[in-house]
Coordinates of C-alpha atoms and ligand atoms in Angstrom, one line a residue:
M1 CA -40.9 -2.4 4.6
L2 CA -38.6 -3.5 7.7
N3 CA -37.8 -1.2 10.8
I4 CA -35.8 -2.8 12.8
I5 CA -33.9 -1.5 16.7
M6 CA -30.7 -3.2 16.9
F7 CA -30.5 -2.2 20.6
G8 CA -27.6 -2.8 23.6
A9 CA -25.2 -2.0 26.6
P10 CA -22.8 0.3 25.0
G11 CA -20.0 -1.6 23.4
S12 CA -22.5 -4.9 22.9
G13 CA -21.9 -4.0 19.3
K14 CA -25.2 -2.6 18.1
G15 CA -23.4 -0.6 15.7
T16 CA -21.3 -3.7 13.3
Q17 CA -24.6 -5.9 13.5
S18 CA -26.0 -3.2 12.4
S19 CA -24.2 -2.0 9.5
L20 CA -24.0 -6.5 8.2
I21 CA -28.4 -6.2 8.5
A22 CA -28.3 -2.8 7.0
E23 CA -26.1 -4.0 4.3
K24 CA -28.5 -7.5 3.9
Y25 CA -31.8 -6.3 4.2
Q26 CA -31.3 -3.0 2.1
L27 CA -32.0 -0.8 5.2
V28 CA -31.2 2.7 5.8
H29 CA -28.8 2.7 8.8
L30 CA -29.6 5.5 11.2
S31 CA -26.7 5.8 13.7
T32 CA -28.1 7.9 16.4
G33 CA -24.9 8.8 17.9
D34 CA -22.7 8.9 14.5
M35 CA -24.9 11.4 13.8
L36 CA -24.4 13.9 16.7
R37 CA -20.7 12.7 16.1
E38 CA -21.1 14.1 12.6
E39 CA -22.5 17.8 14.4
F40 CA -19.6 18.6 16.1
A41 CA -17.6 17.3 13.8
R42 CA -19.6 20.2 11.7
G43 CA -19.2 22.7 14.5
T44 CA -22.6 22.7 14.3
E45 CA -24.1 23.8 17.9
I46 CA -26.4 20.9 17.8
G47 CA -23.0 18.8 18.1
K48 CA -21.1 21.7 20.9
I49 CA -24.4 20.8 23.1
A50 CA -24.4 16.7 22.5
D51 CA -20.6 16.9 23.3
A52 CA -20.9 18.4 26.6
L53 CA -23.3 15.8 26.9
I54 CA -21.6 13.0 25.7
S55 CA -18.3 13.2 26.6
K56 CA -19.4 13.1 30.5
G57 CA -21.8 9.8 29.5
N58 CA -24.7 12.0 29.7
L59 CA -27.6 11.1 27.5
A60 CA -28.4 13.6 24.5
P61 CA -32.0 15.7 25.2
D62 CA -35.5 14.0 23.2
Y63 CA -35.8 17.6 21.3
V64 CA -32.2 17.2 19.3
I65 CA -32.3 13.1 18.9
L66 CA -36.1 13.0 17.9
E67 CA -35.8 16.0 15.1
M68 CA -32.9 14.1 13.4
I69 CA -34.6 11.2 13.6
E70 CA -37.5 13.2 11.9
R71 CA -36.1 14.7 9.3
E72 CA -33.4 11.4 8.0
I73 CA -37.1 9.4 8.1
E74 CA -38.3 12.2 6.1
R75 CA -35.6 12.1 3.4
H76 CA -35.7 8.7 3.1
K77 CA -39.6 7.4 3.9
E78 CA -39.9 7.3 -0.3
N79 CA -37.0 5.6 -1.6
C80 CA -35.4 2.7 0.9
N81 CA -36.8 -0.8 2.5
G82 CA -36.7 0.8 6.1
F83 CA -34.8 1.4 8.2
I84 CA -32.7 0.2 11.2
F85 CA -32.0 2.9 14.2
D86 CA -29.1 1.9 16.4
G87 CA -28.6 3.9 19.9
F88 CA -32.4 4.9 19.6
P89 CA -34.3 5.1 21.0
R90 CA -32.4 5.5 24.1
N91 CA -35.4 6.0 26.8
V92 CA -39.4 5.7 26.7
I93 CA -40.5 8.9 25.8
Q94 CA -38.6 8.5 22.3
A95 CA -39.6 4.6 21.6
Q96 CA -42.9 6.3 22.5
S97 CA -42.4 9.4 20.2
L98 CA -40.8 6.8 17.1
D99 CA -44.1 4.4 17.0
D100 CA -46.0 7.5 16.6
L101 CA -43.4 9.4 14.2
L102 CA -44.3 5.6 12.3
A103 CA -47.7 5.8 12.8
K104 CA -48.2 9.3 10.2
D105 CA -47.2 7.5 7.9
S106 CA -48.9 4.3 8.8
K107 CA -45.5 2.5 8.9
K108 CA -44.6 0.9 12.3
L109 CA -41.2 -0.5 14.0
H110 CA -41.8 -4.3 13.4
L111 CA -38.7 -5.4 15.4
L112 CA -36.3 -4.9 18.6
I113 CA -33.3 -6.3 18.6
D114 CA -31.9 -6.9 22.2
L115 CA -28.5 -7.5 21.9
R116 CA -27.1 -9.3 25.3
V117 CA -23.4 -9.4 26.4
E118 CA -21.9 -9.2 29.5
E119 CA -20.4 -6.4 31.3
Y120 CA -17.4 -7.4 32.1
L121 CA -16.8 -7.7 28.5
L122 CA -18.8 -4.7 27.2
I123 CA -16.5 -2.9 30.0
E124 CA -13.6 -4.8 28.9
R125 CA -14.6 -4.1 24.2
L126 CA -15.1 -0.5 24.9
L127 CA -11.7 0.0 27.0
K128 CA -9.6 -1.6 24.0
R129 CA -12.0 0.7 21.3
G130 CA -10.8 3.6 23.4
L131 CA -6.9 2.8 22.5
T132 CA -7.6 3.0 19.0
S133 CA -11.6 5.7 19.0
G134 CA -10.7 9.2 20.0
R135 CA -13.7 8.9 21.9
A136 CA -13.4 10.8 25.1
D137 CA -16.4 8.3 26.3
D138 CA -14.5 5.3 25.7
Q139 CA -12.6 5.6 29.5
L140 CA -12.9 4.1 32.8
E141 CA -14.8 6.1 34.7
V142 CA -17.2 7.5 31.8
I143 CA -17.7 4.2 30.7
K144 CA -19.3 3.6 34.1
K145 CA -21.8 6.6 33.9
R146 CA -22.5 5.4 30.5
L147 CA -23.4 1.3 32.0
D148 CA -25.5 3.5 34.6
I149 CA -27.7 5.4 32.4
Y150 CA -28.2 2.4 30.0
H151 CA -29.7 0.3 33.0
Q152 CA -31.5 3.3 34.7
V153 CA -32.4 5.0 31.4
T154 CA -32.5 3.2 29.0
A155 CA -33.4 -0.6 29.7
P156 CA -37.0 0.5 30.5
V157 CA -37.5 0.6 27.2
L158 CA -37.3 -4.0 26.6
D159 CA -40.7 -3.2 28.1
F160 CA -42.7 -1.2 25.9
Y161 CA -40.9 -3.9 23.2
K162 CA -42.0 -7.7 25.2
Q163 CA -45.1 -5.9 26.3
S164 CA -46.5 -5.4 22.6
G165 CA -44.8 -8.7 21.4
R166 CA -42.0 -7.1 18.9
Y167 CA -38.6 -7.7 21.1
A168 CA -36.3 -10.8 20.6
A169 CA -33.2 -11.8 22.4
V170 CA -29.5 -12.9 20.7
E171 CA -27.4 -14.2 23.5
N172 CA -24.2 -16.7 23.9
C173 CA -23.3 -15.8 20.8
T174 CA -19.5 -14.5 20.5
T175 CA -18.3 -14.1 17.2
I176 CA -19.6 -11.5 14.5
D177 CA -20.6 -13.7 11.9
E178 CA -22.5 -15.7 15.1
Y179 CA -24.2 -12.8 16.7
F180 CA -25.0 -12.3 12.1
E181 CA -27.0 -15.2 11.9
E182 CA -28.9 -15.2 15.0
I183 CA -29.8 -12.0 14.7
V184 CA -31.4 -13.0 10.7
R185 CA -32.4 -16.1 11.9
L186 CA -34.5 -14.0 14.8
I187 CA -35.4 -11.5 11.9
K188 CA -37.1 -14.5 9.6
I189 CA -39.5 -16.1 12.2
S190 CA -40.6 -13.1 14.1
V191 CA -41.1 -10.2 10.5
S192 CA -44.0 -12.2 8.4
S193 CA -43.4 -10.7 5.7
I194 CA -40.1 -11.1 5.4
Ligands
ADP201 P1 -22.6 3.2 22.5 O1 -24.3 3.0 22.5 O2 -21.5 2.9 22.5 O3 -22.6 4.7 24.3 P2 -23.7 5.3 20.2 O4 -22.4 6.2 19.3 O5 -24.3 5.2 20.5 O6 -22.4 5.0 21.2 O7 -23.9 6.9 22.0 C1 -22.5 7.4 22.4 C2 -23.1 8.6 23.3 O8 -23.8 9.7 22.2 C3 -24.4 8.4 24.2 O9 -23.8 7.8 24.7 C4 -25.4 9.6 24.5 O10 -24.3 10.7 24.6 C5 -25.5 9.8 22.6 N1 -26.6 9.6 22.1 C6 -26.2 8.4 21.5 N2 -28.4 8.2 20.3 C7 -28.8 8.8 22.0 C8 -30.3 8.5 21.8 N3 -31.0 8.4 20.7 N4 -30.7 10.2 23.0 C9 -29.7 10.5 23.3 N5 -28.2 9.9 23.6 C10 -27.7 9.8 22.2

């Protein structure tokens, strides 16, 4: 089993790279952002609570996120090669909870991959995406709020994985292919079971 976190600021390309890596290693791709948007599209209570927070750039509550993640792990764990977590964990409580959840089944999180992208590029990409995504959170004021929360609440997660030797960073890549090749290389050298 291979369990990986695709980590990075909003606009870093987590979703794109997670899909490519999921396909290559046949992993289940769990994007908490996508799950929340699906809940909203289905008109559920959770979706409504989440949408009010997301559209202002705030995080959804931990209990909502952890419940969704636990449900999906339970659903797939017996018949999959592993998971790629995209947009999760987003704070230290979620990171610790993920380790606890996996440990219950004697499984572990192997590696966090940190997609490092310069801030001006993140803003440029998100504004461009906003023209077609229809996402209320892809507009300048909300983007700035999301980046603030990323630096204050989400980036501290990195120490949690650095301290346990499960951290690898990708930087100075430009194209989607370049990022992908580098991620594959990092997985090969970091995870001995691959
Ligand atoms: P991005 O990384 O571009 O912000 P996502 O789709 O990962 O896009 O997340 C969109 C929004 O969904 C976040 O700004 C946040 O409000 C909410 N969200 C997604 N994942 C989480 C999470 N793990 N914990 C709390 N909120 C989350």
